Short mmCIF file of C-alpha atoms and ligand atoms in Angstrom, two decimals:
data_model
loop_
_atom_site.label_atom_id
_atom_site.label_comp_id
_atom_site.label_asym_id
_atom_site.label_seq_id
_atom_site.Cartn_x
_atom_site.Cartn_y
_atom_site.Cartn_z
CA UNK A 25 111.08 83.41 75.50
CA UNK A 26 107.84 84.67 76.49
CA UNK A 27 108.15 88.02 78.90
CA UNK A 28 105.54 86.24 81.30
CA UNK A 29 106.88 82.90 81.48
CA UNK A 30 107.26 82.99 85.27
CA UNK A 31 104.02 84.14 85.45
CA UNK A 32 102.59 81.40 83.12
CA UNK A 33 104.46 78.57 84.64
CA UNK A 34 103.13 79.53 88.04
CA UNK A 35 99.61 79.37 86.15
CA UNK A 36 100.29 76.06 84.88
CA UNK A 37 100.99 74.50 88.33
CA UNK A 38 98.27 76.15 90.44
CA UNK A 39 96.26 74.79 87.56
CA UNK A 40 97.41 71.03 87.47
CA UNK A 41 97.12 70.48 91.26
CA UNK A 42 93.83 71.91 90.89
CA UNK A 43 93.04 69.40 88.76
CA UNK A 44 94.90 66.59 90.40
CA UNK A 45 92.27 67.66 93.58
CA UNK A 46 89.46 67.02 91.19
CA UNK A 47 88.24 71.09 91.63
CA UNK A 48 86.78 70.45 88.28
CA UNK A 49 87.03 67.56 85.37
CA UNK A 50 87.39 66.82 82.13
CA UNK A 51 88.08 70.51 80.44
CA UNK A 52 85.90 72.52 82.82
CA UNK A 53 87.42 75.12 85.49
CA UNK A 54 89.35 77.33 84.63
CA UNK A 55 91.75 80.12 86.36
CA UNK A 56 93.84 83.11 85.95
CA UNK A 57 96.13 85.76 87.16
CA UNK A 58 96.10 89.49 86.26
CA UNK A 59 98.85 92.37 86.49
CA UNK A 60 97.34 95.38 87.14
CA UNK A 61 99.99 97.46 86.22
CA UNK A 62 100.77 95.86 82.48
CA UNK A 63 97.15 94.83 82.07
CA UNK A 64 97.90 91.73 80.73
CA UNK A 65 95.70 88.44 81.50
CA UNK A 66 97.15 85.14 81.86
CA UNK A 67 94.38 82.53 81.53
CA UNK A 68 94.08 78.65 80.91
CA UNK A 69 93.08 77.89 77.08
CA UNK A 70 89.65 77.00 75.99
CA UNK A 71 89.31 72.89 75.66
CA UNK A 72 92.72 71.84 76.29
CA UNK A 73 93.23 68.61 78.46
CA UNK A 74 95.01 69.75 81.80
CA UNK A 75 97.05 66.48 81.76
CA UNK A 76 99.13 67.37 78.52
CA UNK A 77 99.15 71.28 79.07
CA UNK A 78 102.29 73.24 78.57
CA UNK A 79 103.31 76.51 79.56
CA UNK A 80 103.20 77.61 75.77
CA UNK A 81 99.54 76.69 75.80
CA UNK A 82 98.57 79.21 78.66
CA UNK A 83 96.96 82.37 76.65
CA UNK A 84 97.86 85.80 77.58
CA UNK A 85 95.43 88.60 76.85
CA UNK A 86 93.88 92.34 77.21
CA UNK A 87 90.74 92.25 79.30
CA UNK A 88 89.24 93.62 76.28
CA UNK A 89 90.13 89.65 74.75
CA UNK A 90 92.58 91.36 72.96
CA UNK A 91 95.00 87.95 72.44
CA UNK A 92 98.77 89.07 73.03
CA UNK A 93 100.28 85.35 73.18
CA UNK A 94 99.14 81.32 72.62
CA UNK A 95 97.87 79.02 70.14
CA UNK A 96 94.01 78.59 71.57
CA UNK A 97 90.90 80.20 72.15
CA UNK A 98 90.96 81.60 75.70
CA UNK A 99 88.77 80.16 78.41
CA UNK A 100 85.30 80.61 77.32
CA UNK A 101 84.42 81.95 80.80
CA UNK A 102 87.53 84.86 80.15
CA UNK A 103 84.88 87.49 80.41
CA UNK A 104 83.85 87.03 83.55
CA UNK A 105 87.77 87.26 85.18
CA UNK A 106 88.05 90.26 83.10
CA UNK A 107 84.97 91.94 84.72
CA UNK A 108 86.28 91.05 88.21
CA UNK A 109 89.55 92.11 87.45
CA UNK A 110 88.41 95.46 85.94
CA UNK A 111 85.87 96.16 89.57
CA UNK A 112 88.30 95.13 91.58
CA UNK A 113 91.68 96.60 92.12
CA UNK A 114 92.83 94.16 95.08
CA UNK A 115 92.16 90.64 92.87
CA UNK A 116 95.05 89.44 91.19
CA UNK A 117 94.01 85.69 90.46
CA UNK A 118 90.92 83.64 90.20
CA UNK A 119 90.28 80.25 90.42
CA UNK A 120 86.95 78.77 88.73
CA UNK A 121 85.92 75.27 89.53
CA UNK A 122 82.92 72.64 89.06
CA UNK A 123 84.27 71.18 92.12
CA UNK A 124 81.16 68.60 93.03
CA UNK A 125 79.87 69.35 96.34
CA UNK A 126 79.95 73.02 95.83
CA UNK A 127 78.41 72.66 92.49
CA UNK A 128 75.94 70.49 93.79
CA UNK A 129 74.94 73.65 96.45
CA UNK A 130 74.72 76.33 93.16
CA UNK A 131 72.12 73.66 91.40
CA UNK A 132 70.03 73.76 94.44
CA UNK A 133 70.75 77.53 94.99
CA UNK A 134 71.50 77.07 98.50
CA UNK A 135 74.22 79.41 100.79
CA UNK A 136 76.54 77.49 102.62
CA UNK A 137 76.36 78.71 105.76
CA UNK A 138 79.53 79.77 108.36
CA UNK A 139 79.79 76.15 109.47
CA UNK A 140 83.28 75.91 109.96
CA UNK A 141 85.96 78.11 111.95
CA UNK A 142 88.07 78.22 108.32
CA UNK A 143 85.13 79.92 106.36
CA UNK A 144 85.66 82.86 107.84
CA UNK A 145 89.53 83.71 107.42
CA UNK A 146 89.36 82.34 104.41
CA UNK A 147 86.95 83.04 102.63
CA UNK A 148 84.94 86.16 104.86
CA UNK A 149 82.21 84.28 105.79
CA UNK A 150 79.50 82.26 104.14
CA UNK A 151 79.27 81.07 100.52
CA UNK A 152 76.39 82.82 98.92
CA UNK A 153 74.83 81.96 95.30
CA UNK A 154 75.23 84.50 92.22
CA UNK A 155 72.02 84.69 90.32
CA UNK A 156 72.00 82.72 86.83
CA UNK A 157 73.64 84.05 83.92
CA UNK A 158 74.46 82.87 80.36
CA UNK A 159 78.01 81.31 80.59
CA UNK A 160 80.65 82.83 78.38
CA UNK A 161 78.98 86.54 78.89
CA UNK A 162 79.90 89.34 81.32
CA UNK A 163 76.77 89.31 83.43
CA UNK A 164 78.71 86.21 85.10
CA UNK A 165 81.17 88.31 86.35
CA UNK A 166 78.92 91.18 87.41
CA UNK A 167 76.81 88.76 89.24
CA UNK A 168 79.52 87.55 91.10
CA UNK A 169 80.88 90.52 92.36
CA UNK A 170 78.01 91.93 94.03
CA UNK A 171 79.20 88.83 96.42
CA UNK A 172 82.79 89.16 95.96
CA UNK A 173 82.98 93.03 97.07
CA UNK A 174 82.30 91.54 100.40
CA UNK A 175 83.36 87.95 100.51
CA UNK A 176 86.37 85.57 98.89
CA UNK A 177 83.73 83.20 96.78
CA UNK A 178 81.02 82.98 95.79
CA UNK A 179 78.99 79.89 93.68
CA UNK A 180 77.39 80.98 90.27
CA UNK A 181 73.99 79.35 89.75
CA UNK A 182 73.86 76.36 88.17
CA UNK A 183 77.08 76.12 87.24
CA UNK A 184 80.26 76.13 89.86
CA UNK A 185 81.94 78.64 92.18
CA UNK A 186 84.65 81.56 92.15
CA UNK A 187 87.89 81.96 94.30
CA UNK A 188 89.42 85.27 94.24
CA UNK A 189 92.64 86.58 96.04
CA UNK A 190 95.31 88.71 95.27
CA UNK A 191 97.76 86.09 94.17
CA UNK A 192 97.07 82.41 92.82
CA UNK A 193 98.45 80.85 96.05
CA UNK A 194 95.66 82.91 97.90
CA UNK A 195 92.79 81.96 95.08
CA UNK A 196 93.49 78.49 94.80
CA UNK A 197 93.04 77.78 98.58
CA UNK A 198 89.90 79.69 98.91
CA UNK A 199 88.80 77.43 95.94
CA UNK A 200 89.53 74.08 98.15
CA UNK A 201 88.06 75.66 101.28
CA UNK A 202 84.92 75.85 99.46
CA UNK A 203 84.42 72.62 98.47
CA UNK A 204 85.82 71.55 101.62
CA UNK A 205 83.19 73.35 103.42
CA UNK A 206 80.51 72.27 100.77
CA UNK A 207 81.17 68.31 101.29
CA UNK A 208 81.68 68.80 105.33
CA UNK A 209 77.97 70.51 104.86
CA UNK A 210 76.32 68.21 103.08
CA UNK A 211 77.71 65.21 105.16
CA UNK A 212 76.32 66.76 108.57
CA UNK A 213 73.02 67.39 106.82
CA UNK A 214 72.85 63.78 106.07
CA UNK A 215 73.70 63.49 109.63
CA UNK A 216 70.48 64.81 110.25
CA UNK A 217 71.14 68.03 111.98
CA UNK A 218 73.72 71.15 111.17
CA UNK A 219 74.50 73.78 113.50
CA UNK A 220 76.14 76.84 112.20
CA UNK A 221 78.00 79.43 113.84
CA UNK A 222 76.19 82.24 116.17
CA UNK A 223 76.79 85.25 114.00
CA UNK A 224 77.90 87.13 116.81
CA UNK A 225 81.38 84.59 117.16
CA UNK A 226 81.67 84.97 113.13
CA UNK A 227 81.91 89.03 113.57
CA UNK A 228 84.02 88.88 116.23
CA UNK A 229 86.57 86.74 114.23
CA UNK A 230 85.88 88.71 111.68
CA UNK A 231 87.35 91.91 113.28
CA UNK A 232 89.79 89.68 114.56
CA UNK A 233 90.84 88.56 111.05
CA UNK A 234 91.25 92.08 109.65
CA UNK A 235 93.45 92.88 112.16
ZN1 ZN B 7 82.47 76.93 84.41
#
C-alpha cells in the first residue's frame, strides 16, 4: 500500500464532487494537495476520465516533477501548483477549474467585483484576472500569485480560475464560491444593473474576518 493513500483517497473525492458540480468537464480541471514537510505532491493525472478514476491513478510527485508514484503523466498544469506551493508556505491544496461562468469572466478579462457578503470570508475579496500565460509553463503560477498573496482565487486569462487554501476542504469551496459568485454576477448584469459592495463595509468585514 501506497504511504499516501489517505491522502490520495481524500484527493480522489474532493476531485469527483468537483466534477459531479460541473467545476470543469470532460478532462479539464485539475487539483492537488501538498505536504510541506515531506515535499511530496499529490495531483490528478493528465487525461484521465474523472468518472472511472481510482485512487491508484492519482500521481504523486516532487515539485521539481520528479514522479515518486502512478501510472500517468501528471496534470499538464502541475507546474503551476508547484510554483504556488513553493511561494507560499500557508497553501496546502489547490483546486483548478473551467467552471463556466467564471471562465466566461477570464475570456472577457473582467474582475468580479465584492458583490456578495460570501466573497469576502471566503475568498478575501474580489476575483481579479491573472495576465495570460502559456498553459503547462510556470509563468501560470507566478501570474497567479501576485493575486493569491492577497486573495483566495484568482481567474487566469483565458483559461479558468484558481482556489487555494490550506487543506482541500478549504480549496474546493473557494472554487464553488467563485463560480457561484461569477453566475450570481452575470445574472444581475443581465438584470440590467449591479451594485457592489461600498468598499468601506468590505474592509470592515475584512478585519472582522481575520479576527
Ligand atoms: Zn486549465
Amino acid at each position: 500500500m501506497s504511504d499516501y493513500t489517505q491522502r490520495k483517497a481524500e484527493l480522489l473525492n474532493y476531485t469527483k464532487q468537483s466534477y459531479e458540480e460541473a467545476l470543469f468537464a470532460g478532462t479539464s480541471g485539475n487539483l492537488s494537495t501538498y505536504d510541506h514537510n515531506d515535499g511530496v505532491m499529490l495531483i490528478t493525472p493528465s487525461s484521465v476520465a474523472y468518472a472511472t478514476m481510482t485512487i491508484d491513478d492519482i500521481m504523486a510527485l516532487r515539485l521539481d516533477g520528479t514522479i515518486l508514484e502512478g501510472p500517468h503523466r501528471p496534470s499538464s498544469e502541475w507546474r503551476m501548483h508547484a510554483e504556488i506551493y513553493k511561494s507560499m508556505p500557508e497553501i496546502g491544496s489547490i483546486v483548478h477549474t473551467h467552471s463556466p461562468y467564471a471562465t466566461s469572466f477570464a475570456v472577457s478579462n473582467e474582475t468580479i467585483p465584492v458583490i456578495l457578503i460570501e466573497m469576502i470570508p471566503f475568498l478575501k475579496g474580489d476575483i481579479q484576472v491573472a495576465k495570460f500565460a502559456m498553459p503547462g509553463t510556470a509563468e501560470v503560477g507566478i501570474e497567479a500569485i501576485k493575486i493569491l498573496k492577497d486573495r483566495n482565487s484568482c481567474l487566469l486569462a483565458n483559461h479558468g480560475t484558481v482556489a487555494v487554501g490550506a487543506n482541500l476542504s478549504q480549496a474546493h469551496i473557494r472554487a464553488v464560491y467563485v463560480e457561484d459568485a461569477a453566475k450570481i454576477y452575470s445574472l444581475a448584469k443581465g438584470n440590467g444593473n449591479v451594485v457592489v459592495i461600498p468598499d468601506e463595509y468590505v474592509q470592515i468585514m475584512l478585519e472582522r474576518y481575520k479576527k
